[in-house]
Amino acid sequence: MVLQKVALTEVRFFSPIGFYEEEQLLGNEFYIDIEVCFSFENPDAEDLKNTVNYEELYQVLVEVMSPKRKLLESAAEDILDLVLKKYNFISHMNVSIRKTNPPFGGDLANSKVSLHYTRD
C-alpha cells in the first residue's frame, strides 16, 4: 500500500489561548504542524477530490485557534475531530501546537502539545 501525506508546517497564529486570564486577554504566539496520511488510490492526480485540500486544513486551524480557551490540549483535540469528520478516509494524523515563550520565566522556551491518530 502507498500512503499519501499532506501537511502544513509552522502555521503561525496569535490566539487568545492560555491558562491564565492575562494570556486570554493579551494572546500568545503559536505554531501548528498538521500531517494527514491516507491510502494513495488516486485515479486522477489532478483532481482535488482525490486528496486532502490543505486550504481546508488551514481553515480548520483558523476556526479552532480563534476563540478563547485555556488549554492547547483542547485545541489539538478539536483540530483532530474536525479534520477526521471532514476526511473520514484518513488513516494517520499528527497535530502539534507549539506555544512560544510560555509564562513560566524560561528564556526562549517553547511548550508543545501533540496528538497522534491511527485508525485501527
PDB file of C-alpha atoms in Angstrom:
ATOM      1  CA  MET A   1       0.000   0.000   0.000  1.00  0.00           C
ATOM      2  CA  VAL A   2       1.168   3.518  -0.837  1.00  0.00           C
ATOM      3  CA  LEU A   3       0.333   6.291   1.636  1.00  0.00           C
ATOM      4  CA  GLN A   4      -0.015   9.906   0.632  1.00  0.00           C
ATOM      5  CA  LYS A   5       0.901  12.621   3.126  1.00  0.00           C
ATOM      6  CA  VAL A   6      -0.465  16.163   3.131  1.00  0.00           C
ATOM      7  CA  ALA A   7       0.942  18.580   5.698  1.00  0.00           C
ATOM      8  CA  LEU A   8       1.049  22.165   6.851  1.00  0.00           C
ATOM      9  CA  THR A   9       4.061  23.154   8.943  1.00  0.00           C
ATOM     10  CA  GLU A  10       4.853  26.101  11.168  1.00  0.00           C
ATOM     11  CA  VAL A  11       1.448  27.752  10.653  1.00  0.00           C
ATOM     12  CA  ARG A  12       1.618  30.849  12.861  1.00  0.00           C
ATOM     13  CA  PHE A  13      -1.288  32.135  14.951  1.00  0.00           C
ATOM     14  CA  PHE A  14      -1.653  34.838  17.561  1.00  0.00           C
ATOM     15  CA  SER A  15      -4.515  33.496  19.664  1.00  0.00           C
ATOM     16  CA  PRO A  16      -6.290  34.147  22.989  1.00  0.00           C
ATOM     17  CA  ILE A  17      -5.303  30.768  24.387  1.00  0.00           C
ATOM     18  CA  GLY A  18      -3.742  30.253  27.785  1.00  0.00           C
ATOM     19  CA  PHE A  19      -4.471  29.018  31.259  1.00  0.00           C
ATOM     20  CA  TYR A  20      -4.077  32.454  32.825  1.00  0.00           C
ATOM     21  CA  GLU A  21      -6.644  35.192  32.250  1.00  0.00           C
ATOM     22  CA  GLU A  22      -3.925  37.612  31.092  1.00  0.00           C
ATOM     23  CA  GLU A  23      -2.974  35.189  28.320  1.00  0.00           C
ATOM     24  CA  GLN A  24      -6.559  35.088  27.092  1.00  0.00           C
ATOM     25  CA  LEU A  25      -6.681  38.897  27.095  1.00  0.00           C
ATOM     26  CA  LEU A  26      -3.270  39.565  25.558  1.00  0.00           C
ATOM     27  CA  GLY A  27      -2.914  36.437  23.415  1.00  0.00           C
ATOM     28  CA  ASN A  28       0.074  34.228  22.686  1.00  0.00           C
ATOM     29  CA  GLU A  29       2.036  33.163  19.632  1.00  0.00           C
ATOM     30  CA  PHE A  30       1.535  29.584  18.429  1.00  0.00           C
ATOM     31  CA  TYR A  31       2.876  27.401  15.629  1.00  0.00           C
ATOM     32  CA  ILE A  32       0.923  24.410  14.371  1.00  0.00           C
ATOM     33  CA  ASP A  33       2.085  21.396  12.408  1.00  0.00           C
ATOM     34  CA  ILE A  34      -0.557  19.083  10.966  1.00  0.00           C
ATOM     35  CA  GLU A  35       0.098  15.989   8.905  1.00  0.00           C
ATOM     36  CA  VAL A  36      -2.504  13.625   7.469  1.00  0.00           C
ATOM     37  CA  CYS A  37      -1.886  10.317   5.698  1.00  0.00           C
ATOM     38  CA  PHE A  38      -4.228   8.209   3.623  1.00  0.00           C
ATOM     39  CA  SER A  39      -4.164   5.472   1.050  1.00  0.00           C
ATOM     40  CA  PHE A  40      -2.952   6.658  -2.345  1.00  0.00           C
ATOM     41  CA  GLU A  41      -5.593   5.192  -4.587  1.00  0.00           C
ATOM     42  CA  ASN A  42      -5.796   8.065  -6.974  1.00  0.00           C
ATOM     43  CA  PRO A  43      -7.453   7.632 -10.374  1.00  0.00           C
ATOM     44  CA  ASP A  44      -6.702  11.282 -11.252  1.00  0.00           C
ATOM     45  CA  ALA A  45      -3.813  13.055  -9.521  1.00  0.00           C
ATOM     46  CA  GLU A  46      -5.065  16.392 -10.882  1.00  0.00           C
ATOM     47  CA  ASP A  47      -8.474  16.145  -9.178  1.00  0.00           C
ATOM     48  CA  LEU A  48      -8.648  17.872  -5.792  1.00  0.00           C
ATOM     49  CA  LYS A  49     -11.440  15.484  -4.731  1.00  0.00           C
ATOM     50  CA  ASN A  50      -8.842  12.668  -4.598  1.00  0.00           C
ATOM     51  CA  THR A  51      -6.726  14.258  -1.906  1.00  0.00           C
ATOM     52  CA  VAL A  52      -6.905  16.423   1.228  1.00  0.00           C
ATOM     53  CA  ASN A  53      -7.162  20.111   0.422  1.00  0.00           C
ATOM     54  CA  TYR A  54      -4.576  21.888   2.578  1.00  0.00           C
ATOM     55  CA  GLU A  55      -6.531  25.137   2.251  1.00  0.00           C
ATOM     56  CA  GLU A  56      -9.403  23.399   4.063  1.00  0.00           C
ATOM     57  CA  LEU A  57      -6.941  22.145   6.699  1.00  0.00           C
ATOM     58  CA  TYR A  58      -5.862  25.734   7.219  1.00  0.00           C
ATOM     59  CA  GLN A  59      -9.488  26.860   7.639  1.00  0.00           C
ATOM     60  CA  VAL A  60      -9.943  24.245  10.394  1.00  0.00           C
ATOM     61  CA  LEU A  61      -6.893  25.683  12.175  1.00  0.00           C
ATOM     62  CA  VAL A  62      -8.309  29.214  11.917  1.00  0.00           C
ATOM     63  CA  GLU A  63     -11.663  28.055  13.320  1.00  0.00           C
ATOM     64  CA  VAL A  64     -10.071  26.283  16.281  1.00  0.00           C
ATOM     65  CA  MET A  65      -7.404  28.865  17.135  1.00  0.00           C
ATOM     66  CA  SER A  66      -9.737  31.908  17.104  1.00  0.00           C
ATOM     67  CA  PRO A  67     -11.830  31.545  20.286  1.00  0.00           C
ATOM     68  CA  LYS A  68     -10.581  31.903  23.848  1.00  0.00           C
ATOM     69  CA  ARG A  69      -9.655  28.659  25.559  1.00  0.00           C
ATOM     70  CA  LYS A  70      -7.419  27.577  28.419  1.00  0.00           C
ATOM     71  CA  LEU A  71      -5.503  24.552  27.155  1.00  0.00           C
ATOM     72  CA  LEU A  72      -3.701  23.578  23.967  1.00  0.00           C
ATOM     73  CA  GLU A  73      -4.933  20.034  24.515  1.00  0.00           C
ATOM     74  CA  SER A  74      -8.496  21.116  23.773  1.00  0.00           C
ATOM     75  CA  ALA A  75      -7.396  22.936  20.618  1.00  0.00           C
ATOM     76  CA  ALA A  76      -5.443  19.895  19.379  1.00  0.00           C
ATOM     77  CA  GLU A  77      -8.418  17.619  20.076  1.00  0.00           C
ATOM     78  CA  ASP A  78     -10.808  19.944  18.219  1.00  0.00           C
ATOM     79  CA  ILE A  79      -8.463  20.059  15.205  1.00  0.00           C
ATOM     80  CA  LEU A  80      -8.237  16.274  15.180  1.00  0.00           C
ATOM     81  CA  ASP A  81     -12.014  15.833  15.457  1.00  0.00           C
ATOM     82  CA  LEU A  82     -12.892  18.391  12.772  1.00  0.00           C
ATOM     83  CA  VAL A  83     -10.386  17.054  10.252  1.00  0.00           C
ATOM     84  CA  LEU A  84     -11.495  13.448  10.788  1.00  0.00           C
ATOM     85  CA  LYS A  85     -15.144  14.455  10.300  1.00  0.00           C
ATOM     86  CA  LYS A  86     -14.291  16.210   7.045  1.00  0.00           C
ATOM     87  CA  TYR A  87     -11.965  13.472   5.720  1.00  0.00           C
ATOM     88  CA  ASN A  88     -13.153  10.106   7.029  1.00  0.00           C
ATOM     89  CA  PHE A  89     -10.580   8.228   4.890  1.00  0.00           C
ATOM     90  CA  ILE A  90      -7.551   9.490   6.852  1.00  0.00           C
ATOM     91  CA  SER A  91      -5.573   6.615   8.347  1.00  0.00           C
ATOM     92  CA  HIS A  92      -2.947   8.592  10.315  1.00  0.00           C
ATOM     93  CA  MET A  93      -2.806  12.136  11.584  1.00  0.00           C
ATOM     94  CA  ASN A  94      -0.404  14.156  13.707  1.00  0.00           C
ATOM     95  CA  VAL A  95      -1.231  17.550  15.202  1.00  0.00           C
ATOM     96  CA  SER A  96       1.293  19.584  17.192  1.00  0.00           C
ATOM     97  CA  ILE A  97       0.775  23.023  18.686  1.00  0.00           C
ATOM     98  CA  ARG A  98       3.808  24.919  19.954  1.00  0.00           C
ATOM     99  CA  LYS A  99       3.468  27.947  22.214  1.00  0.00           C
ATOM    100  CA  THR A 100       6.355  30.392  22.170  1.00  0.00           C
ATOM    101  CA  ASN A 101       7.551  31.927  25.423  1.00  0.00           C
ATOM    102  CA  PRO A 102       5.078  30.373  27.874  1.00  0.00           C
ATOM    103  CA  PRO A 103       4.778  32.486  31.038  1.00  0.00           C
ATOM    104  CA  PHE A 104       6.922  30.468  33.428  1.00  0.00           C
ATOM    105  CA  GLY A 105      10.095  32.521  33.296  1.00  0.00           C
ATOM    106  CA  GLY A 106      12.188  30.403  30.935  1.00  0.00           C
ATOM    107  CA  ASP A 107      14.365  32.152  28.394  1.00  0.00           C
ATOM    108  CA  LEU A 108      13.432  31.210  24.803  1.00  0.00           C
ATOM    109  CA  ALA A 109      11.370  28.248  25.966  1.00  0.00           C
ATOM    110  CA  ASN A 110       8.537  26.686  23.998  1.00  0.00           C
ATOM    111  CA  SER A 111       5.794  24.373  25.157  1.00  0.00           C
ATOM    112  CA  LYS A 112       4.262  21.804  22.833  1.00  0.00           C
ATOM    113  CA  VAL A 113       1.219  19.540  22.800  1.00  0.00           C
ATOM    114  CA  SER A 114       0.810  16.782  20.217  1.00  0.00           C
ATOM    115  CA  LEU A 115      -1.860  14.257  19.318  1.00  0.00           C
ATOM    116  CA  HIS A 116      -1.238  11.238  17.101  1.00  0.00           C
ATOM    117  CA  TYR A 117      -4.161   9.402  15.498  1.00  0.00           C
ATOM    118  CA  THR A 118      -4.006   5.969  13.889  1.00  0.00           C
ATOM    119  CA  ARG A 119      -7.073   4.204  12.568  1.00  0.00           C
ATOM    120  CA  ASP A 120      -7.446   0.691  13.989  1.00  0.00           C
TER     121      ASP A 120
END
